[in-house]
Amino acid sequence: MSSEPTRVALSVILPVYNAMPWLTVALRDMLKQQLPGGASLEVLAAFDGGDDGSLGFLLALANELGARATDELSTAGGAAPASNPALLQPLRAPETEDHPSFDAAQPGVDQRPLSAAEVAAASRPEHRLRVLRYRDGANRGQGAAMSLALAHARAPLLAQMESDDERRPADAFARMLAALQAQPTWDAVSCQAELVGWPRPGMEQYVAWQNSLLSPEQMAAGRFVEIPALHQTAIFRREAVEEVLATAPILGQS
């Protein structure tokens, strides 16, 4: 594995906690993206503890990618909690009800968990994987994991991916980047979302509403109703994110 810095156009933040087997698909869909002009992206997979084999898969993929991957240890610092505060709250739903199932196949969609070799074979040669993890292996929560990844991100543009999400079109980021480039006054651009897994009427209504908001004006008005654009559907200009974070503590690690 190489630790040499690589100039990248887009940093993708990926918090990871007990994410198998969906993690395999999420990583493939990130690393297969084709950016304009053959630009490079980095996936910052921030491992936040867990015991389901997620770390083993990340390290196996890093080994398959060779010089295009790094395994980086971090000492938790700043305002990072010593443990995950969310564990003190009851689950909103059992894990079997809160994630799409690989057993309930969708027509025309291959939902097999992928091997590290398959993900590496699907990845573009210009992209990089950076596995970030705490030295003590503690689970500190999604927010802390995202802050860990953000503190190590190198690109001027930022995206975020959930470890159980998919991004099937290989040109998804390219189309979003083109839209953002065409609108220099925008802080970010988002895309429409599609549910995977079984029907969930409440989420279906929310996604349909979100997908109906197509202009900055509609999104600005919608923020008083619900989140008008899920953060994992967006690409942000780094300076806009840093401007917002400057008003609040950052759970940064070094």
PDB file of C-alpha atoms in Angstrom:
ATOM      1  CA  MET A   1       0.000   0.000   0.000  1.00  0.00           C
ATOM      2  CA  SER A   2       1.227   3.469  -0.863  1.00  0.00           C
ATOM      3  CA  SER A   3       1.079   6.606   1.263  1.00  0.00           C
ATOM      4  CA  GLU A   4       2.071   9.002  -1.523  1.00  0.00           C
ATOM      5  CA  PRO A   5      -0.362  11.936  -1.845  1.00  0.00           C
ATOM      6  CA  THR A   6      -2.397  12.115  -5.033  1.00  0.00           C
ATOM      7  CA  ARG A   7      -4.079  15.224  -6.409  1.00  0.00           C
ATOM      8  CA  VAL A   8      -7.807  14.548  -6.407  1.00  0.00           C
ATOM      9  CA  ALA A   9     -10.834  16.461  -7.681  1.00  0.00           C
ATOM     10  CA  LEU A  10     -13.432  14.952  -5.351  1.00  0.00           C
ATOM     11  CA  SER A  11     -13.279  13.518  -1.829  1.00  0.00           C
ATOM     12  CA  VAL A  12     -16.065  11.066  -0.958  1.00  0.00           C
ATOM     13  CA  ILE A  13     -16.731  10.656   2.771  1.00  0.00           C
ATOM     14  CA  LEU A  14     -17.890   7.141   3.680  1.00  0.00           C
ATOM     15  CA  PRO A  15     -18.550   6.355   7.379  1.00  0.00           C
ATOM     16  CA  VAL A  16     -18.422   2.600   8.035  1.00  0.00           C
ATOM     17  CA  TYR A  17     -19.958   0.744  10.977  1.00  0.00           C
ATOM     18  CA  ASN A  18     -21.219  -2.857  10.681  1.00  0.00           C
ATOM     19  CA  ALA A  19     -21.893  -2.181   7.004  1.00  0.00           C
ATOM     20  CA  MET A  20     -21.610  -5.636   5.469  1.00  0.00           C
ATOM     21  CA  PRO A  21     -22.637  -6.830   2.972  1.00  0.00           C
ATOM     22  CA  TRP A  22     -23.924  -3.540   1.524  1.00  0.00           C
ATOM     23  CA  LEU A  23     -20.507  -1.904   1.881  1.00  0.00           C
ATOM     24  CA  THR A  24     -19.196  -3.959  -1.018  1.00  0.00           C
ATOM     25  CA  VAL A  25     -21.713  -2.435  -3.449  1.00  0.00           C
ATOM     26  CA  ALA A  26     -21.275   1.106  -2.116  1.00  0.00           C
ATOM     27  CA  LEU A  27     -17.516   0.958  -2.645  1.00  0.00           C
ATOM     28  CA  ARG A  28     -17.829  -0.491  -6.129  1.00  0.00           C
ATOM     29  CA  ASP A  29     -20.269   2.240  -7.118  1.00  0.00           C
ATOM     30  CA  MET A  30     -17.906   4.960  -5.865  1.00  0.00           C
ATOM     31  CA  LEU A  31     -14.733   3.577  -7.387  1.00  0.00           C
ATOM     32  CA  LYS A  32     -16.315   2.961 -10.802  1.00  0.00           C
ATOM     33  CA  GLN A  33     -17.353   6.615 -11.263  1.00  0.00           C
ATOM     34  CA  GLN A  34     -15.936   8.284 -14.363  1.00  0.00           C
ATOM     35  CA  LEU A  35     -15.163  11.956 -13.761  1.00  0.00           C
ATOM     36  CA  PRO A  36     -14.688  14.546 -16.519  1.00  0.00           C
ATOM     37  CA  GLY A  37     -11.241  14.520 -18.086  1.00  0.00           C
ATOM     38  CA  GLY A  38     -10.249  11.361 -16.218  1.00  0.00           C
ATOM     39  CA  ALA A  39     -10.044  13.267 -12.905  1.00  0.00           C
ATOM     40  CA  SER A  40      -9.406  11.327  -9.724  1.00  0.00           C
ATOM     41  CA  LEU A  41     -11.562  10.874  -6.664  1.00  0.00           C
ATOM     42  CA  GLU A  42     -10.650   9.521  -3.243  1.00  0.00           C
ATOM     43  CA  VAL A  43     -12.978   7.460  -1.067  1.00  0.00           C
ATOM     44  CA  LEU A  44     -12.293   8.109   2.607  1.00  0.00           C
ATOM     45  CA  ALA A  45     -13.716   5.047   4.356  1.00  0.00           C
ATOM     46  CA  ALA A  46     -13.805   6.004   8.048  1.00  0.00           C
ATOM     47  CA  PHE A  47     -14.085   2.736   9.983  1.00  0.00           C
ATOM     48  CA  ASP A  48     -16.051   3.366  13.172  1.00  0.00           C
ATOM     49  CA  GLY A  49     -15.697   0.018  14.895  1.00  0.00           C
ATOM     50  CA  GLY A  50     -17.997  -2.959  14.578  1.00  0.00           C
ATOM     51  CA  ASP A  51     -17.487  -6.684  14.304  1.00  0.00           C
ATOM     52  CA  ASP A  52     -19.225  -7.804  11.110  1.00  0.00           C
ATOM     53  CA  GLY A  53     -16.173  -8.001   8.856  1.00  0.00           C
ATOM     54  CA  SER A  54     -16.341  -4.469   7.444  1.00  0.00           C
ATOM     55  CA  LEU A  55     -12.737  -3.694   8.395  1.00  0.00           C
ATOM     56  CA  GLY A  56     -11.548  -6.991   6.985  1.00  0.00           C
ATOM     57  CA  PHE A  57     -13.219  -6.201   3.681  1.00  0.00           C
ATOM     58  CA  LEU A  58     -11.751  -2.685   3.587  1.00  0.00           C
ATOM     59  CA  LEU A  59      -8.249  -4.022   4.189  1.00  0.00           C
ATOM     60  CA  ALA A  60      -8.727  -6.816   1.645  1.00  0.00           C
ATOM     61  CA  LEU A  61      -9.838  -4.258  -0.945  1.00  0.00           C
ATOM     62  CA  ALA A  62      -6.895  -2.009  -0.085  1.00  0.00           C
ATOM     63  CA  ASN A  63      -4.604  -4.971  -0.645  1.00  0.00           C
ATOM     64  CA  GLU A  64      -6.218  -5.650  -4.039  1.00  0.00           C
ATOM     65  CA  LEU A  65      -5.798  -2.007  -5.044  1.00  0.00           C
ATOM     66  CA  GLY A  66      -2.151  -1.963  -4.018  1.00  0.00           C
ATOM     67  CA  ALA A  67      -0.533   1.434  -4.506  1.00  0.00           C
ATOM     68  CA  ARG A  68      -3.963   3.017  -5.010  1.00  0.00           C
ATOM     69  CA  ALA A  69      -4.926   2.504  -1.353  1.00  0.00           C
ATOM     70  CA  THR A  70      -3.723   3.478   2.109  1.00  0.00           C
ATOM     71  CA  ASP A  71      -4.513   2.292   5.628  1.00  0.00           C
ATOM     72  CA  GLU A  72      -4.247   5.251   7.999  1.00  0.00           C
ATOM     73  CA  LEU A  73      -4.470   5.142  11.807  1.00  0.00           C
ATOM     74  CA  SER A  74      -5.712   8.181  13.707  1.00  0.00           C
ATOM     75  CA  THR A  75      -5.675   9.220  17.352  1.00  0.00           C
ATOM     76  CA  ALA A  76      -9.101  10.570  18.359  1.00  0.00           C
ATOM     77  CA  GLY A  77      -8.896  14.132  19.561  1.00  0.00           C
ATOM     78  CA  GLY A  78     -10.714  17.418  19.786  1.00  0.00           C
ATOM     79  CA  ALA A  79     -14.395  17.039  20.623  1.00  0.00           C
ATOM     80  CA  ALA A  80     -14.645  13.409  19.502  1.00  0.00           C
ATOM     81  CA  PRO A  81     -16.689  11.361  21.990  1.00  0.00           C
ATOM     82  CA  ALA A  82     -15.074   8.392  23.714  1.00  0.00           C
ATOM     83  CA  SER A  83     -17.976   6.191  22.596  1.00  0.00           C
ATOM     84  CA  ASN A  84     -21.036   6.365  20.362  1.00  0.00           C
ATOM     85  CA  PRO A  85     -23.766   8.466  22.047  1.00  0.00           C
ATOM     86  CA  ALA A  86     -26.393   7.012  19.708  1.00  0.00           C
ATOM     87  CA  LEU A  87     -26.056   3.648  21.454  1.00  0.00           C
ATOM     88  CA  LEU A  88     -27.876   5.175  24.425  1.00  0.00           C
ATOM     89  CA  GLN A  89     -30.998   5.598  22.277  1.00  0.00           C
ATOM     90  CA  PRO A  90     -33.416   2.816  21.251  1.00  0.00           C
ATOM     91  CA  LEU A  91     -33.218   1.578  17.662  1.00  0.00           C
ATOM     92  CA  ARG A  92     -35.837   3.153  15.398  1.00  0.00           C
ATOM     93  CA  ALA A  93     -36.307  -0.263  13.809  1.00  0.00           C
ATOM     94  CA  PRO A  94     -34.612  -3.678  13.827  1.00  0.00           C
ATOM     95  CA  GLU A  95     -31.641  -3.898  11.478  1.00  0.00           C
ATOM     96  CA  THR A  96     -33.524  -6.416   9.333  1.00  0.00           C
ATOM     97  CA  GLU A  97     -36.256  -3.817   8.737  1.00  0.00           C
ATOM     98  CA  ASP A  98     -34.022  -0.775   8.315  1.00  0.00           C
ATOM     99  CA  HIS A  99     -31.859  -1.955   5.400  1.00  0.00           C
ATOM    100  CA  PRO A 100     -32.508  -3.365   1.956  1.00  0.00           C
ATOM    101  CA  SER A 101     -32.109  -7.108   1.839  1.00  0.00           C
ATOM    102  CA  PHE A 102     -29.814  -9.110  -0.396  1.00  0.00           C
ATOM    103  CA  ASP A 103     -32.309 -11.950  -0.082  1.00  0.00           C
ATOM    104  CA  ALA A 104     -35.229  -9.992  -1.572  1.00  0.00           C
ATOM    105  CA  ALA A 105     -33.899  -9.686  -5.120  1.00  0.00           C
ATOM    106  CA  GLN A 106     -35.109  -6.861  -7.353  1.00  0.00           C
ATOM    107  CA  PRO A 107     -35.762  -7.698 -11.010  1.00  0.00           C
ATOM    108  CA  GLY A 108     -32.732  -6.951 -13.153  1.00  0.00           C
ATOM    109  CA  VAL A 109     -30.510  -5.980 -10.222  1.00  0.00           C
ATOM    110  CA  ASP A 110     -27.588  -8.110  -9.075  1.00  0.00           C
ATOM    111  CA  GLN A 111     -27.678  -7.866  -5.261  1.00  0.00           C
ATOM    112  CA  ARG A 112     -24.898 -10.315  -4.431  1.00  0.00           C
ATOM    113  CA  PRO A 113     -22.312  -9.206  -1.883  1.00  0.00           C
ATOM    114  CA  LEU A 114     -19.174  -8.585  -3.921  1.00  0.00           C
ATOM    115  CA  SER A 115     -15.664  -9.833  -3.250  1.00  0.00           C
ATOM    116  CA  ALA A 116     -12.736  -7.481  -2.786  1.00  0.00           C
ATOM    117  CA  ALA A 117     -11.349  -8.719  -6.104  1.00  0.00           C
ATOM    118  CA  GLU A 118     -14.607  -7.895  -7.910  1.00  0.00           C
ATOM    119  CA  VAL A 119     -14.725  -4.380  -6.464  1.00  0.00           C
ATOM    120  CA  ALA A 120     -11.072  -3.780  -7.374  1.00  0.00           C
ATOM    121  CA  ALA A 121     -11.671  -5.029 -10.914  1.00  0.00           C
ATOM    122  CA  ALA A 122     -14.609  -2.613 -11.329  1.00  0.00           C
ATOM    123  CA  SER A 123     -12.676   0.396 -10.005  1.00  0.00           C
ATOM    124  CA  ARG A 124     -11.084   2.982 -12.270  1.00  0.00           C
ATOM    125  CA  PRO A 125      -7.274   3.184 -12.113  1.00  0.00           C
ATOM    126  CA  GLU A 126      -7.200   6.908 -11.293  1.00  0.00           C
ATOM    127  CA  HIS A 127      -9.239   6.575  -8.084  1.00  0.00           C
ATOM    128  CA  ARG A 128      -7.937   6.037  -4.549  1.00  0.00           C
ATOM    129  CA  LEU A 129      -9.200   4.346  -1.380  1.00  0.00           C
ATOM    130  CA  ARG A 130      -8.089   5.638   2.011  1.00  0.00           C
ATOM    131  CA  VAL A 131      -9.055   3.480   4.990  1.00  0.00           C
ATOM    132  CA  LEU A 132      -9.172   5.647   8.122  1.00  0.00           C
ATOM    133  CA  ARG A 133      -9.530   4.138  11.581  1.00  0.00           C
ATOM    134  CA  TYR A 134      -9.025   4.985  15.228  1.00  0.00           C
ATOM    135  CA  ARG A 135      -6.027   3.472  16.934  1.00  0.00           C
ATOM    136  CA  ASP A 136      -8.224   2.254  19.798  1.00  0.00           C
ATOM    137  CA  GLY A 137     -10.868   0.778  17.461  1.00  0.00           C
ATOM    138  CA  ALA A 138     -13.695   2.492  19.352  1.00  0.00           C
ATOM    139  CA  ASN A 139     -17.153   3.150  17.930  1.00  0.00           C
ATOM    140  CA  ARG A 140     -17.742   6.913  18.244  1.00  0.00           C
ATOM    141  CA  GLY A 141     -20.723   7.416  15.971  1.00  0.00           C
ATOM    142  CA  GLN A 142     -21.417   8.464  12.405  1.00  0.00           C
ATOM    143  CA  GLY A 143     -20.814  12.169  13.044  1.00  0.00           C
ATOM    144  CA  ALA A 144     -17.354  11.543  14.469  1.00  0.00           C
ATOM    145  CA  ALA A 145     -16.503   9.196  11.586  1.00  0.00           C
ATOM    146  CA  MET A 146     -17.582  11.786   9.040  1.00  0.00           C
ATOM    147  CA  SER A 147     -15.509  14.445  10.806  1.00  0.00           C
ATOM    148  CA  LEU A 148     -12.518  12.103  10.802  1.00  0.00           C
ATOM    149  CA  ALA A 149     -12.853  11.691   7.039  1.00  0.00           C
ATOM    150  CA  LEU A 150     -13.413  15.403   6.471  1.00  0.00           C
ATOM    151  CA  ALA A 151     -10.249  16.240   8.413  1.00  0.00           C
ATOM    152  CA  HIS A 152      -8.255  14.048   5.998  1.00  0.00           C
ATOM    153  CA  ALA A 153     -10.029  15.040   2.749  1.00  0.00           C
ATOM    154  CA  ARG A 154      -7.806  16.718   0.151  1.00  0.00           C
ATOM    155  CA  ALA A 155     -10.128  17.732  -2.687  1.00  0.00           C
ATOM    156  CA  PRO A 156     -11.865  21.080  -3.301  1.00  0.00           C
ATOM    157  CA  LEU A 157     -15.172  19.247  -3.715  1.00  0.00           C
ATOM    158  CA  LEU A 158     -16.825  16.949  -1.182  1.00  0.00           C
ATOM    159  CA  ALA A 159     -19.434  14.206  -1.398  1.00  0.00           C
ATOM    160  CA  GLN A 160     -20.798  11.754   1.125  1.00  0.00           C
ATOM    161  CA  MET A 161     -21.934   8.156   0.681  1.00  0.00           C
ATOM    162  CA  GLU A 162     -23.865   5.943   3.060  1.00  0.00           C
ATOM    163  CA  SER A 163     -22.358   2.480   3.372  1.00  0.00           C
ATOM    164  CA  ASP A 164     -25.682   0.807   2.515  1.00  0.00           C
ATOM    165  CA  ASP A 165     -26.503   3.022  -0.486  1.00  0.00           C
ATOM    166  CA  GLU A 166     -25.949   2.497  -4.196  1.00  0.00           C
ATOM    167  CA  ARG A 167     -24.962   4.845  -7.039  1.00  0.00           C
ATOM    168  CA  ARG A 168     -25.452   2.712 -10.117  1.00  0.00           C
ATOM    169  CA  PRO A 169     -24.817   5.122 -13.055  1.00  0.00           C
ATOM    170  CA  ALA A 170     -21.054   5.384 -13.614  1.00  0.00           C
ATOM    171  CA  ASP A 171     -21.492   8.978 -14.819  1.00  0.00           C
ATOM    172  CA  ALA A 172     -23.579  10.153 -11.852  1.00  0.00           C
ATOM    173  CA  PHE A 173     -20.839  12.318 -10.355  1.00  0.00           C
ATOM    174  CA  ALA A 174     -19.807  13.586 -13.779  1.00  0.00           C
ATOM    175  CA  ARG A 175     -23.286  14.938 -14.467  1.00  0.00           C
ATOM    176  CA  MET A 176     -23.452  16.580 -11.033  1.00  0.00           C
ATOM    177  CA  LEU A 177     -20.018  18.145 -11.480  1.00  0.00           C
ATOM    178  CA  ALA A 178     -21.063  19.559 -14.847  1.00  0.00           C
ATOM    179  CA  ALA A 179     -24.139  21.132 -13.267  1.00  0.00           C
ATOM    180  CA  LEU A 180     -22.087  22.640 -10.442  1.00  0.00           C
ATOM    181  CA  GLN A 181     -19.497  24.014 -12.864  1.00  0.00           C
ATOM    182  CA  ALA A 182     -22.275  25.648 -14.881  1.00  0.00           C
ATOM    183  CA  GLN A 183     -23.535  27.453 -11.760  1.00  0.00           C
ATOM    184  CA  PRO A 184     -20.529  29.111 -10.087  1.00  0.00           C
ATOM    185  CA  THR A 185     -22.701  30.791  -7.442  1.00  0.00           C
ATOM    186  CA  TRP A 186     -24.098  27.495  -6.150  1.00  0.00           C
ATOM    187  CA  ASP A 187     -22.597  26.003  -2.987  1.00  0.00           C
ATOM    188  CA  ALA A 188     -23.660  22.479  -3.930  1.00  0.00           C
ATOM    189  CA  VAL A 189     -25.667  20.380  -6.322  1.00  0.00           C
ATOM    190  CA  SER A 190     -27.807  17.348  -5.508  1.00  0.00           C
ATOM    191  CA  CYS A 191     -29.442  14.579  -7.486  1.00  0.00           C
ATOM    192  CA  GLN A 192     -32.702  12.730  -7.274  1.00  0.00           C
ATOM    193  CA  ALA A 193     -32.913   9.628  -5.093  1.00  0.00           C
ATOM    194  CA  GLU A 194     -34.416   6.189  -5.562  1.00  0.00           C
ATOM    195  CA  LEU A 195     -35.278   3.725  -2.833  1.00  0.00           C
ATOM    196  CA  VAL A 196     -33.766   0.246  -2.860  1.00  0.00           C
ATOM    197  CA  GLY A 197     -35.146  -2.767  -1.052  1.00  0.00           C
ATOM    198  CA  TRP A 198     -38.769  -3.344  -0.138  1.00  0.00           C
ATOM    199  CA  PRO A 199     -41.604  -0.747  -0.294  1.00  0.00           C
ATOM    200  CA  ARG A 200     -41.707   1.773   2.567  1.00  0.00           C
ATOM    201  CA  PRO A 201     -44.681   4.118   2.078  1.00  0.00           C
ATOM    202  CA  GLY A 202     -43.379   6.888   4.349  1.00  0.00           C
ATOM    203  CA  MET A 203     -39.965   7.008   2.703  1.00  0.00           C
ATOM    204  CA  GLU A 204     -41.539   6.731  -0.733  1.00  0.00           C
ATOM    205  CA  GLN A 205     -43.569   9.867  -0.044  1.00  0.00           C
ATOM    206  CA  TYR A 206     -40.519  11.701   1.263  1.00  0.00           C
ATOM    207  CA  VAL A 207     -38.333  10.745  -1.717  1.00  0.00           C
ATOM    208  CA  ALA A 208     -41.071  11.742  -4.166  1.00  0.00           C
ATOM    209  CA  TRP A 209     -41.330  15.135  -2.436  1.00  0.00           C
ATOM    210  CA  GLN A 210     -37.552  15.632  -2.396  1.00  0.00           C
ATOM    211  CA  ASN A 211     -37.277  14.700  -6.060  1.00  0.00           C
ATOM    212  CA  SER A 212     -39.907  17.316  -6.920  1.00  0.00           C
ATOM    213  CA  LEU A 213     -37.672  20.152  -5.650  1.00  0.00           C
ATOM    214  CA  LEU A 214     -35.674  21.150  -8.713  1.00  0.00           C
ATOM    215  CA  SER A 215     -34.552  24.731  -8.114  1.00  0.00           C
ATOM    216  CA  PRO A 216     -32.654  26.564  -5.343  1.00  0.00           C
ATOM    217  CA  GLU A 217     -35.829  28.535  -4.621  1.00  0.00           C
ATOM    218  CA  GLN A 218     -37.895  25.375  -4.160  1.00  0.00           C
ATOM    219  CA  MET A 219     -35.237  23.875  -1.884  1.00  0.00           C
ATOM    220  CA  ALA A 220     -34.988  27.045   0.167  1.00  0.00           C
ATOM    221  CA  ALA A 221     -38.735  26.975   0.777  1.00  0.00           C
ATOM    222  CA  GLY A 222     -38.747  23.230   1.399  1.00  0.00           C
ATOM    223  CA  ARG A 223     -36.267  23.430   4.260  1.00  0.00           C
ATOM    224  CA  PHE A 224     -39.133  24.465   6.543  1.00  0.00           C
ATOM    225  CA  VAL A 225     -40.961  21.229   5.685  1.00  0.00           C
ATOM    226  CA  GLU A 226     -38.216  18.569   5.731  1.00  0.00           C
ATOM    227  CA  ILE A 227     -34.662  18.080   4.493  1.00  0.00           C
ATOM    228  CA  PRO A 228     -34.975  19.201   0.844  1.00  0.00           C
ATOM    229  CA  ALA A 229     -31.895  17.281  -0.332  1.00  0.00           C
ATOM    230  CA  LEU A 230     -30.276  14.352   1.455  1.00  0.00           C
ATOM    231  CA  HIS A 231     -26.599  15.078   1.986  1.00  0.00           C
ATOM    232  CA  GLN A 232     -25.620  11.763   0.428  1.00  0.00           C
ATOM    233  CA  THR A 233     -27.209  12.909  -2.856  1.00  0.00           C
ATOM    234  CA  ALA A 234     -25.027  16.014  -3.118  1.00  0.00           C
ATOM    235  CA  ILE A 235     -21.602  17.371  -4.046  1.00  0.00           C
ATOM    236  CA  PHE A 236     -20.492  20.408  -2.031  1.00  0.00           C
ATOM    237  CA  ARG A 237     -17.872  23.060  -2.595  1.00  0.00           C
ATOM    238  CA  ARG A 238     -15.383  22.631   0.212  1.00  0.00           C
ATOM    239  CA  GLU A 239     -15.255  26.336   1.036  1.00  0.00           C
ATOM    240  CA  ALA A 240     -19.028  26.363   1.609  1.00  0.00           C
ATOM    241  CA  VAL A 241     -18.799  23.429   4.020  1.00  0.00           C
ATOM    242  CA  GLU A 242     -15.904  25.035   5.879  1.00  0.00           C
ATOM    243  CA  GLU A 243     -17.801  28.307   6.152  1.00  0.00           C
ATOM    244  CA  VAL A 244     -20.686  26.513   7.864  1.00  0.00           C
ATOM    245  CA  LEU A 245     -18.433  24.471  10.126  1.00  0.00           C
ATOM    246  CA  ALA A 246     -16.545  27.589  11.208  1.00  0.00           C
ATOM    247  CA  THR A 247     -19.542  28.494  13.360  1.00  0.00           C
ATOM    248  CA  ALA A 248     -19.589  25.185  15.253  1.00  0.00           C
ATOM    249  CA  PRO A 249     -17.071  22.753  16.790  1.00  0.00           C
ATOM    250  CA  ILE A 250     -15.642  20.155  14.403  1.00  0.00           C
ATOM    251  CA  LEU A 251     -15.083  16.614  15.609  1.00  0.00           C
ATOM    252  CA  GLY A 252     -11.666  16.572  13.959  1.00  0.00           C
ATOM    253  CA  GLN A 253      -8.902  14.066  14.408  1.00  0.00           C
ATOM    254  CA  SER A 254      -5.296  14.097  13.298  1.00  0.00           C
TER     255      SER A 254
END
